[in-house]
């Protein structure tokens, strides 16, 4: 093996013994008769100390490598209090595994911050930085917590198609593609499939889903390809049953992130765990509060970024970072949302610090009403035949939500741009890497 220990795994038991380490050469300090090489692996860094007099060939070799080359070093592990992690490696054998070209397109430990596009163009190097890696290590932990919580509530994980025959959300913001002789679309969400599953007896399903959305606007909180925890549950009495699962899910994910001590330290972040239950505020009350602060929003409109931000400020004054907006006007919610009287719906959004992180609803389960709502939303029921069929032979009442993972991470870690929260972002202008 090219490596017997990660830098972090070396313990006092290894002192005065031979270990093999491997990683990227982060820095070389050549003082003439002695050189210090900082080696970085996936978990941290360590110091290799080489003396010219003792091992002249290794000295030459190690000091001539370019930064970010990958090497494996076998050597004696020596205790040294002056070194940051308490030990150093005195090399006996060095093997170069991959030489890095020069100059580097992006520095890993440079003091000067590169611009965002250069960072994203060279994402594989950007990800070598511990503070960037920390975001994805936390992402991994919160997703694991989501699986754990949802499975504890008897949800099963499903995988539904991403190549589909009609748009999932009824909007125009959909990517078209050629599917042999037919036209097909990339799924905007698993909406139609997770609902169809409610007609099967798989009463509680969830998916870590991909959303593909051909939204033209380039904002700091929109991606054209994003991920979400998408969920659907049967036999609910109202959307309140769904909101309860959502707030507990958010709580358990937030809590799991607060336990990522090492990563939070690297990011210099403290995470306070929110109190349950989250506030519930009907849309009408939200509009009233916004009008009091001179917002020009009209009844029936969806909240724009500015109004959401203003509401976030108002709620913060009351000590609330998380809050549901409930009882949305029917016209501002998708066709599958259950109406509540003529004007309102059983749709809700979950907001965190002025940003929508999830939305959901009780759904229509009556096929006649569903067709009527499709028509009212300017959609042709013929385009939704396969979906509608699932409602014709026994469909229980149900509801669910979609909860954006990148939006969640943004708010969790106070990250300003959503592109930081996905490995390889897709936006209006970016398709590579
Ligand atoms: P909606 O369209 O509100 O609802 O999306 C749900 C959540 O997904 C996230 N999200 C996005 N994140 C980044 N970039 C985007 N372009 C983007 N679009 C959406 C947000 C949002 O709150 N089918 C319904 C959900 C449901 O009712 O089950 C839906 O897709 O966090």
PDB file of C-alpha atoms in Angstrom, residues 171-427:
ATOM      1  CA  UNK A 171     -44.561  25.026 -15.681  1.00  0.00           C
ATOM      2  CA  UNK A 172     -42.641  25.906 -18.794  1.00  0.00           C
ATOM      3  CA  UNK A 173     -39.262  25.803 -17.119  1.00  0.00           C
ATOM      4  CA  UNK A 174     -38.413  22.339 -18.343  1.00  0.00           C
ATOM      5  CA  UNK A 175     -35.509  20.843 -20.277  1.00  0.00           C
ATOM      6  CA  UNK A 176     -36.622  19.010 -23.407  1.00  0.00           C
ATOM      7  CA  UNK A 177     -34.751  16.087 -24.850  1.00  0.00           C
ATOM      8  CA  UNK A 178     -35.047  13.690 -27.748  1.00  0.00           C
ATOM      9  CA  UNK A 179     -36.075  10.243 -26.521  1.00  0.00           C
ATOM     10  CA  UNK A 180     -35.641   8.136 -29.665  1.00  0.00           C
ATOM     11  CA  UNK A 181     -38.655   9.145 -31.837  1.00  0.00           C
ATOM     12  CA  UNK A 182     -40.414  11.017 -29.044  1.00  0.00           C
ATOM     13  CA  UNK A 183     -39.956  14.241 -27.194  1.00  0.00           C
ATOM     14  CA  UNK A 184     -39.276  13.835 -23.484  1.00  0.00           C
ATOM     15  CA  UNK A 185     -38.451  16.063 -20.506  1.00  0.00           C
ATOM     16  CA  UNK A 186     -36.066  16.008 -17.589  1.00  0.00           C
ATOM     17  CA  UNK A 187     -38.033  15.784 -14.350  1.00  0.00           C
ATOM     18  CA  UNK A 188     -38.477  19.075 -12.491  1.00  0.00           C
ATOM     19  CA  UNK A 189     -39.219  16.925  -9.427  1.00  0.00           C
ATOM     20  CA  UNK A 190     -40.570  13.413  -8.629  1.00  0.00           C
ATOM     21  CA  UNK A 191     -43.996  14.947  -7.973  1.00  0.00           C
ATOM     22  CA  UNK A 192     -46.139  12.872 -10.344  1.00  0.00           C
ATOM     23  CA  UNK A 193     -44.435   9.583  -9.454  1.00  0.00           C
ATOM     24  CA  UNK A 194     -44.374   9.963  -5.681  1.00  0.00           C
ATOM     25  CA  UNK A 195     -48.093  10.759  -5.841  1.00  0.00           C
ATOM     26  CA  UNK A 196     -48.752   7.753  -8.101  1.00  0.00           C
ATOM     27  CA  UNK A 197     -47.046   5.587  -5.457  1.00  0.00           C
ATOM     28  CA  UNK A 198     -49.755   6.604  -2.993  1.00  0.00           C
ATOM     29  CA  UNK A 199     -52.103   4.392  -5.031  1.00  0.00           C
ATOM     30  CA  UNK A 200     -49.974   1.304  -4.344  1.00  0.00           C
ATOM     31  CA  UNK A 201     -49.934   0.680  -0.597  1.00  0.00           C
ATOM     32  CA  UNK A 202     -46.366   2.001  -0.281  1.00  0.00           C
ATOM     33  CA  UNK A 203     -47.912   4.568   2.014  1.00  0.00           C
ATOM     34  CA  UNK A 204     -44.808   6.519   2.982  1.00  0.00           C
ATOM     35  CA  UNK A 205     -42.075   7.142   0.417  1.00  0.00           C
ATOM     36  CA  UNK A 206     -39.142   9.498   0.058  1.00  0.00           C
ATOM     37  CA  UNK A 207     -36.452  10.145  -2.471  1.00  0.00           C
ATOM     38  CA  UNK A 208     -33.208  12.090  -2.510  1.00  0.00           C
ATOM     39  CA  UNK A 209     -34.255  13.595  -5.803  1.00  0.00           C
ATOM     40  CA  UNK A 210     -32.681  15.539  -8.649  1.00  0.00           C
ATOM     41  CA  UNK A 211     -34.589  18.587  -9.895  1.00  0.00           C
ATOM     42  CA  UNK A 212     -33.884  19.817 -13.425  1.00  0.00           C
ATOM     43  CA  UNK A 213     -35.260  23.291 -14.042  1.00  0.00           C
ATOM     44  CA  UNK A 214     -34.727  25.434 -17.107  1.00  0.00           C
ATOM     45  CA  UNK A 215     -35.085  28.660 -15.130  1.00  0.00           C
ATOM     46  CA  UNK A 216     -33.434  31.449 -17.069  1.00  0.00           C
ATOM     47  CA  UNK A 217     -32.564  33.639 -14.117  1.00  0.00           C
ATOM     48  CA  UNK A 218     -29.125  33.549 -12.594  1.00  0.00           C
ATOM     49  CA  UNK A 219     -29.506  34.184  -8.863  1.00  0.00           C
ATOM     50  CA  UNK A 220     -27.547  33.294  -5.765  1.00  0.00           C
ATOM     51  CA  UNK A 221     -30.207  30.823  -4.698  1.00  0.00           C
ATOM     52  CA  UNK A 222     -31.240  29.048  -7.894  1.00  0.00           C
ATOM     53  CA  UNK A 223     -29.584  26.141  -9.635  1.00  0.00           C
ATOM     54  CA  UNK A 224     -30.667  24.504 -12.875  1.00  0.00           C
ATOM     55  CA  UNK A 225     -29.859  21.114 -11.389  1.00  0.00           C
ATOM     56  CA  UNK A 226     -30.449  20.717  -7.677  1.00  0.00           C
ATOM     57  CA  UNK A 227     -31.266  18.063  -5.092  1.00  0.00           C
ATOM     58  CA  UNK A 228     -34.093  17.706  -2.602  1.00  0.00           C
ATOM     59  CA  UNK A 229     -35.555  15.431   0.018  1.00  0.00           C
ATOM     60  CA  UNK A 230     -38.891  14.661  -1.607  1.00  0.00           C
ATOM     61  CA  UNK A 231     -41.567  12.906   0.343  1.00  0.00           C
ATOM     62  CA  UNK A 232     -45.155  11.704   0.068  1.00  0.00           C
ATOM     63  CA  UNK A 233     -47.420  10.155   2.706  1.00  0.00           C
ATOM     64  CA  UNK A 234     -50.916   8.647   2.547  1.00  0.00           C
ATOM     65  CA  UNK A 235     -53.948   8.808   4.852  1.00  0.00           C
ATOM     66  CA  UNK A 236     -53.193  12.284   6.195  1.00  0.00           C
ATOM     67  CA  UNK A 237     -55.998  14.284   7.778  1.00  0.00           C
ATOM     68  CA  UNK A 238     -54.576  17.591   6.594  1.00  0.00           C
ATOM     69  CA  UNK A 239     -51.318  19.264   5.549  1.00  0.00           C
ATOM     70  CA  UNK A 240     -50.523  19.610   9.261  1.00  0.00           C
ATOM     71  CA  UNK A 241     -49.509  15.904   9.330  1.00  0.00           C
ATOM     72  CA  UNK A 242     -46.978  16.616   6.586  1.00  0.00           C
ATOM     73  CA  UNK A 243     -45.663  19.763   8.288  1.00  0.00           C
ATOM     74  CA  UNK A 244     -45.000  17.796  11.465  1.00  0.00           C
ATOM     75  CA  UNK A 245     -42.782  15.330   9.590  1.00  0.00           C
ATOM     76  CA  UNK A 246     -41.017  18.199   7.822  1.00  0.00           C
ATOM     77  CA  UNK A 247     -40.187  20.155  10.974  1.00  0.00           C
ATOM     78  CA  UNK A 248     -38.906  17.030  12.708  1.00  0.00           C
ATOM     79  CA  UNK A 249     -36.821  16.179   9.663  1.00  0.00           C
ATOM     80  CA  UNK A 250     -35.300  19.666   9.549  1.00  0.00           C
ATOM     81  CA  UNK A 251     -34.655  19.512  13.270  1.00  0.00           C
ATOM     82  CA  UNK A 252     -32.859  16.181  13.115  1.00  0.00           C
ATOM     83  CA  UNK A 253     -30.736  17.272  10.138  1.00  0.00           C
ATOM     84  CA  UNK A 254     -29.852  20.574  11.821  1.00  0.00           C
ATOM     85  CA  UNK A 255     -28.950  18.725  15.027  1.00  0.00           C
ATOM     86  CA  UNK A 256     -26.733  16.237  13.182  1.00  0.00           C
ATOM     87  CA  UNK A 257     -24.864  19.175  11.611  1.00  0.00           C
ATOM     88  CA  UNK A 258     -24.302  20.732  15.036  1.00  0.00           C
ATOM     89  CA  UNK A 259     -22.403  17.559  15.966  1.00  0.00           C
ATOM     90  CA  UNK A 260     -19.859  17.993  13.128  1.00  0.00           C
ATOM     91  CA  UNK A 261     -17.385  19.620  15.514  1.00  0.00           C
ATOM     92  CA  UNK A 262     -14.283  19.360  13.347  1.00  0.00           C
ATOM     93  CA  UNK A 263     -15.921  20.745  10.200  1.00  0.00           C
ATOM     94  CA  UNK A 264     -17.691  23.556  12.067  1.00  0.00           C
ATOM     95  CA  UNK A 265     -14.379  24.562  13.602  1.00  0.00           C
ATOM     96  CA  UNK A 266     -12.766  24.707  10.151  1.00  0.00           C
ATOM     97  CA  UNK A 267     -15.690  26.850   8.943  1.00  0.00           C
ATOM     98  CA  UNK A 268     -15.677  28.897  12.155  1.00  0.00           C
ATOM     99  CA  UNK A 269     -19.417  28.331  12.609  1.00  0.00           C
ATOM    100  CA  UNK A 270     -21.627  27.751  15.615  1.00  0.00           C
ATOM    101  CA  UNK A 271     -24.993  26.099  15.085  1.00  0.00           C
ATOM    102  CA  UNK A 272     -27.858  26.645  17.495  1.00  0.00           C
ATOM    103  CA  UNK A 273     -30.535  23.953  17.359  1.00  0.00           C
ATOM    104  CA  UNK A 274     -33.983  25.413  16.592  1.00  0.00           C
ATOM    105  CA  UNK A 275     -36.936  24.851  18.929  1.00  0.00           C
ATOM    106  CA  UNK A 276     -39.949  22.834  17.828  1.00  0.00           C
ATOM    107  CA  UNK A 277     -42.667  23.384  16.781  1.00  0.00           C
ATOM    108  CA  UNK A 278     -41.898  26.023  14.156  1.00  0.00           C
ATOM    109  CA  UNK A 279     -44.291  28.957  13.889  1.00  0.00           C
ATOM    110  CA  UNK A 280     -47.241  28.614  11.502  1.00  0.00           C
ATOM    111  CA  UNK A 281     -48.505  31.756   9.845  1.00  0.00           C
ATOM    112  CA  UNK A 282     -51.319  31.977   7.320  1.00  0.00           C
ATOM    113  CA  UNK A 283     -50.515  33.771   4.073  1.00  0.00           C
ATOM    114  CA  UNK A 284     -53.009  36.559   4.855  1.00  0.00           C
ATOM    115  CA  UNK A 285     -51.168  37.398   8.071  1.00  0.00           C
ATOM    116  CA  UNK A 286     -47.871  37.443   6.173  1.00  0.00           C
ATOM    117  CA  UNK A 287     -49.314  39.925   3.669  1.00  0.00           C
ATOM    118  CA  UNK A 288     -50.601  42.061   6.533  1.00  0.00           C
ATOM    119  CA  UNK A 289     -47.167  42.088   8.186  1.00  0.00           C
ATOM    120  CA  UNK A 290     -45.464  42.970   4.892  1.00  0.00           C
ATOM    121  CA  UNK A 291     -47.921  45.800   4.191  1.00  0.00           C
ATOM    122  CA  UNK A 292     -47.209  47.205   7.640  1.00  0.00           C
ATOM    123  CA  UNK A 293     -43.588  47.492   6.515  1.00  0.00           C
ATOM    124  CA  UNK A 294     -44.560  49.220   3.268  1.00  0.00           C
ATOM    125  CA  UNK A 295     -44.149  46.266   0.910  1.00  0.00           C
ATOM    126  CA  UNK A 296     -46.079  46.674  -2.354  1.00  0.00           C
ATOM    127  CA  UNK A 297     -47.000  42.982  -2.600  1.00  0.00           C
ATOM    128  CA  UNK A 298     -50.573  42.324  -3.745  1.00  0.00           C
ATOM    129  CA  UNK A 299     -52.816  39.640  -2.323  1.00  0.00           C
ATOM    130  CA  UNK A 300     -52.436  36.443  -4.368  1.00  0.00           C
ATOM    131  CA  UNK A 301     -48.851  37.031  -5.423  1.00  0.00           C
ATOM    132  CA  UNK A 302     -46.094  34.653  -4.455  1.00  0.00           C
ATOM    133  CA  UNK A 303     -43.451  36.228  -2.210  1.00  0.00           C
ATOM    134  CA  UNK A 304     -40.478  37.572  -4.187  1.00  0.00           C
ATOM    135  CA  UNK A 305     -36.915  37.514  -2.843  1.00  0.00           C
ATOM    136  CA  UNK A 306     -37.260  41.023  -1.374  1.00  0.00           C
ATOM    137  CA  UNK A 307     -40.507  40.247   0.449  1.00  0.00           C
ATOM    138  CA  UNK A 308     -39.096  36.971   1.750  1.00  0.00           C
ATOM    139  CA  UNK A 309     -36.078  38.850   3.067  1.00  0.00           C
ATOM    140  CA  UNK A 310     -38.259  41.469   4.736  1.00  0.00           C
ATOM    141  CA  UNK A 311     -40.388  38.755   6.317  1.00  0.00           C
ATOM    142  CA  UNK A 312     -37.188  37.077   7.526  1.00  0.00           C
ATOM    143  CA  UNK A 313     -36.240  40.334   9.288  1.00  0.00           C
ATOM    144  CA  UNK A 314     -39.692  40.702  10.850  1.00  0.00           C
ATOM    145  CA  UNK A 315     -39.618  37.117  12.120  1.00  0.00           C
ATOM    146  CA  UNK A 316     -36.085  37.490  13.437  1.00  0.00           C
ATOM    147  CA  UNK A 317     -37.263  40.377  15.607  1.00  0.00           C
ATOM    148  CA  UNK A 318     -39.632  37.868  17.194  1.00  0.00           C
ATOM    149  CA  UNK A 319     -36.765  35.379  17.636  1.00  0.00           C
ATOM    150  CA  UNK A 320     -37.942  33.033  14.874  1.00  0.00           C
ATOM    151  CA  UNK A 321     -35.598  31.680  12.242  1.00  0.00           C
ATOM    152  CA  UNK A 322     -37.941  28.956  10.942  1.00  0.00           C
ATOM    153  CA  UNK A 323     -41.598  29.526  10.102  1.00  0.00           C
ATOM    154  CA  UNK A 324     -44.260  27.994   7.893  1.00  0.00           C
ATOM    155  CA  UNK A 325     -46.414  30.120   5.606  1.00  0.00           C
ATOM    156  CA  UNK A 326     -49.722  28.277   5.344  1.00  0.00           C
ATOM    157  CA  UNK A 327     -53.052  28.623   3.536  1.00  0.00           C
ATOM    158  CA  UNK A 328     -51.635  30.017   0.316  1.00  0.00           C
ATOM    159  CA  UNK A 329     -53.979  31.454  -2.298  1.00  0.00           C
ATOM    160  CA  UNK A 330     -54.962  28.656  -4.664  1.00  0.00           C
ATOM    161  CA  UNK A 331     -53.739  30.552  -7.706  1.00  0.00           C
ATOM    162  CA  UNK A 332     -50.150  30.693  -6.502  1.00  0.00           C
ATOM    163  CA  UNK A 333     -49.794  26.926  -5.969  1.00  0.00           C
ATOM    164  CA  UNK A 334     -49.424  24.090  -8.498  1.00  0.00           C
ATOM    165  CA  UNK A 335     -52.404  22.195  -9.975  1.00  0.00           C
ATOM    166  CA  UNK A 336     -52.112  19.208  -7.621  1.00  0.00           C
ATOM    167  CA  UNK A 337     -52.605  21.324  -4.473  1.00  0.00           C
ATOM    168  CA  UNK A 338     -55.813  20.673  -2.506  1.00  0.00           C
ATOM    169  CA  UNK A 339     -58.118  23.727  -2.548  1.00  0.00           C
ATOM    170  CA  UNK A 340     -59.506  25.113   0.703  1.00  0.00           C
ATOM    171  CA  UNK A 341     -62.737  26.809  -0.307  1.00  0.00           C
ATOM    172  CA  UNK A 342     -62.671  28.920  -3.475  1.00  0.00           C
ATOM    173  CA  UNK A 343     -59.728  31.186  -2.765  1.00  0.00           C
ATOM    174  CA  UNK A 344     -57.287  29.294  -0.610  1.00  0.00           C
ATOM    175  CA  UNK A 345     -55.257  26.098  -0.715  1.00  0.00           C
ATOM    176  CA  UNK A 346     -53.718  23.559   1.623  1.00  0.00           C
ATOM    177  CA  UNK A 347     -50.269  24.475   0.358  1.00  0.00           C
ATOM    178  CA  UNK A 348     -47.459  25.704   2.586  1.00  0.00           C
ATOM    179  CA  UNK A 349     -43.834  26.819   2.413  1.00  0.00           C
ATOM    180  CA  UNK A 350     -41.179  26.436   5.070  1.00  0.00           C
ATOM    181  CA  UNK A 351     -38.938  29.469   5.345  1.00  0.00           C
ATOM    182  CA  UNK A 352     -35.586  29.776   7.068  1.00  0.00           C
ATOM    183  CA  UNK A 353     -34.096  33.234   7.687  1.00  0.00           C
ATOM    184  CA  UNK A 354     -35.966  34.766   4.759  1.00  0.00           C
ATOM    185  CA  UNK A 355     -35.379  31.961   2.258  1.00  0.00           C
ATOM    186  CA  UNK A 356     -37.848  29.274   1.171  1.00  0.00           C
ATOM    187  CA  UNK A 357     -36.274  25.908   1.892  1.00  0.00           C
ATOM    188  CA  UNK A 358     -39.276  23.631   1.340  1.00  0.00           C
ATOM    189  CA  UNK A 359     -42.790  23.618  -0.001  1.00  0.00           C
ATOM    190  CA  UNK A 360     -45.580  21.106   0.167  1.00  0.00           C
ATOM    191  CA  UNK A 361     -49.292  20.528   0.538  1.00  0.00           C
ATOM    192  CA  UNK A 362     -52.156  18.189   0.951  1.00  0.00           C
ATOM    193  CA  UNK A 363     -52.900  16.997  -2.592  1.00  0.00           C
ATOM    194  CA  UNK A 364     -56.077  16.563  -4.550  1.00  0.00           C
ATOM    195  CA  UNK A 365     -56.959  12.849  -4.582  1.00  0.00           C
ATOM    196  CA  UNK A 366     -60.273  13.143  -6.435  1.00  0.00           C
ATOM    197  CA  UNK A 367     -59.647  12.654 -10.148  1.00  0.00           C
ATOM    198  CA  UNK A 368     -62.513  14.924 -11.284  1.00  0.00           C
ATOM    199  CA  UNK A 369     -61.258  17.809  -9.204  1.00  0.00           C
ATOM    200  CA  UNK A 370     -57.711  17.147 -10.375  1.00  0.00           C
ATOM    201  CA  UNK A 371     -58.752  17.394 -14.027  1.00  0.00           C
ATOM    202  CA  UNK A 372     -60.654  20.596 -13.276  1.00  0.00           C
ATOM    203  CA  UNK A 373     -57.593  22.125 -11.610  1.00  0.00           C
ATOM    204  CA  UNK A 374     -55.345  21.095 -14.504  1.00  0.00           C
ATOM    205  CA  UNK A 375     -57.695  22.926 -16.844  1.00  0.00           C
ATOM    206  CA  UNK A 376     -57.869  25.964 -14.562  1.00  0.00           C
ATOM    207  CA  UNK A 377     -54.057  26.102 -14.581  1.00  0.00           C
ATOM    208  CA  UNK A 378     -54.037  26.133 -18.399  1.00  0.00           C
ATOM    209  CA  UNK A 379     -52.819  22.530 -18.709  1.00  0.00           C
ATOM    210  CA  UNK A 380     -54.204  19.774 -20.868  1.00  0.00           C
ATOM    211  CA  UNK A 381     -55.359  16.690 -18.887  1.00  0.00           C
ATOM    212  CA  UNK A 382     -54.437  14.590 -21.955  1.00  0.00           C
ATOM    213  CA  UNK A 383     -50.762  15.316 -21.259  1.00  0.00           C
ATOM    214  CA  UNK A 384     -51.182  13.833 -17.779  1.00  0.00           C
ATOM    215  CA  UNK A 385     -53.073  10.650 -18.625  1.00  0.00           C
ATOM    216  CA  UNK A 386     -50.628   8.179 -17.068  1.00  0.00           C
ATOM    217  CA  UNK A 387     -50.631  10.224 -13.845  1.00  0.00           C
ATOM    218  CA  UNK A 388     -54.410  10.644 -13.770  1.00  0.00           C
ATOM    219  CA  UNK A 389     -54.898   6.890 -14.230  1.00  0.00           C
ATOM    220  CA  UNK A 390     -53.350   6.312 -10.803  1.00  0.00           C
ATOM    221  CA  UNK A 391     -56.250   8.313  -9.307  1.00  0.00           C
ATOM    222  CA  UNK A 392     -59.054   6.352 -10.984  1.00  0.00           C
ATOM    223  CA  UNK A 393     -58.852   3.035  -9.147  1.00  0.00           C
ATOM    224  CA  UNK A 394     -58.646   3.976  -5.482  1.00  0.00           C
ATOM    225  CA  UNK A 395     -56.383   6.778  -4.274  1.00  0.00           C
ATOM    226  CA  UNK A 396     -56.120   7.588  -0.554  1.00  0.00           C
ATOM    227  CA  UNK A 397     -55.858  11.178   0.719  1.00  0.00           C
ATOM    228  CA  UNK A 398     -52.207  12.171   0.765  1.00  0.00           C
ATOM    229  CA  UNK A 399     -49.679  14.969   0.906  1.00  0.00           C
ATOM    230  CA  UNK A 400     -45.972  15.656   0.851  1.00  0.00           C
ATOM    231  CA  UNK A 401     -43.195  18.156   0.350  1.00  0.00           C
ATOM    232  CA  UNK A 402     -39.975  18.924  -1.503  1.00  0.00           C
ATOM    233  CA  UNK A 403     -37.111  20.217   0.611  1.00  0.00           C
ATOM    234  CA  UNK A 404     -34.072  21.653  -1.203  1.00  0.00           C
ATOM    235  CA  UNK A 405     -30.796  20.284   0.131  1.00  0.00           C
ATOM    236  CA  UNK A 406     -28.605  23.096  -1.216  1.00  0.00           C
ATOM    237  CA  UNK A 407     -30.990  25.758   0.128  1.00  0.00           C
ATOM    238  CA  UNK A 408     -30.869  24.030   3.501  1.00  0.00           C
ATOM    239  CA  UNK A 409     -27.051  23.977   3.536  1.00  0.00           C
ATOM    240  CA  UNK A 410     -26.941  27.643   2.527  1.00  0.00           C
ATOM    241  CA  UNK A 411     -29.030  28.644   5.512  1.00  0.00           C
ATOM    242  CA  UNK A 412     -27.404  26.167   7.890  1.00  0.00           C
ATOM    243  CA  UNK A 413     -23.899  27.448   7.209  1.00  0.00           C
ATOM    244  CA  UNK A 414     -24.764  31.047   6.220  1.00  0.00           C
ATOM    245  CA  UNK A 415     -23.346  30.533   2.746  1.00  0.00           C
ATOM    246  CA  UNK A 416     -24.125  33.419   0.421  1.00  0.00           C
ATOM    247  CA  UNK A 417     -24.155  31.558  -2.904  1.00  0.00           C
ATOM    248  CA  UNK A 418     -25.995  28.272  -3.472  1.00  0.00           C
ATOM    249  CA  UNK A 419     -23.334  27.147  -5.959  1.00  0.00           C
ATOM    250  CA  UNK A 420     -21.019  26.531  -2.973  1.00  0.00           C
ATOM    251  CA  UNK A 421     -23.395  23.805  -1.747  1.00  0.00           C
ATOM    252  CA  UNK A 422     -23.271  21.464  -4.744  1.00  0.00           C
ATOM    253  CA  UNK A 423     -20.120  19.815  -6.090  1.00  0.00           C
ATOM    254  CA  UNK A 424     -20.457  20.777  -9.746  1.00  0.00           C
ATOM    255  CA  UNK A 425     -23.096  23.507 -10.102  1.00  0.00           C
ATOM    256  CA  UNK A 426     -25.224  23.907 -13.208  1.00  0.00           C
ATOM    257  CA  UNK A 427     -26.440  27.437 -13.815  1.00  0.00           C
TER     258      UNK A 427
END
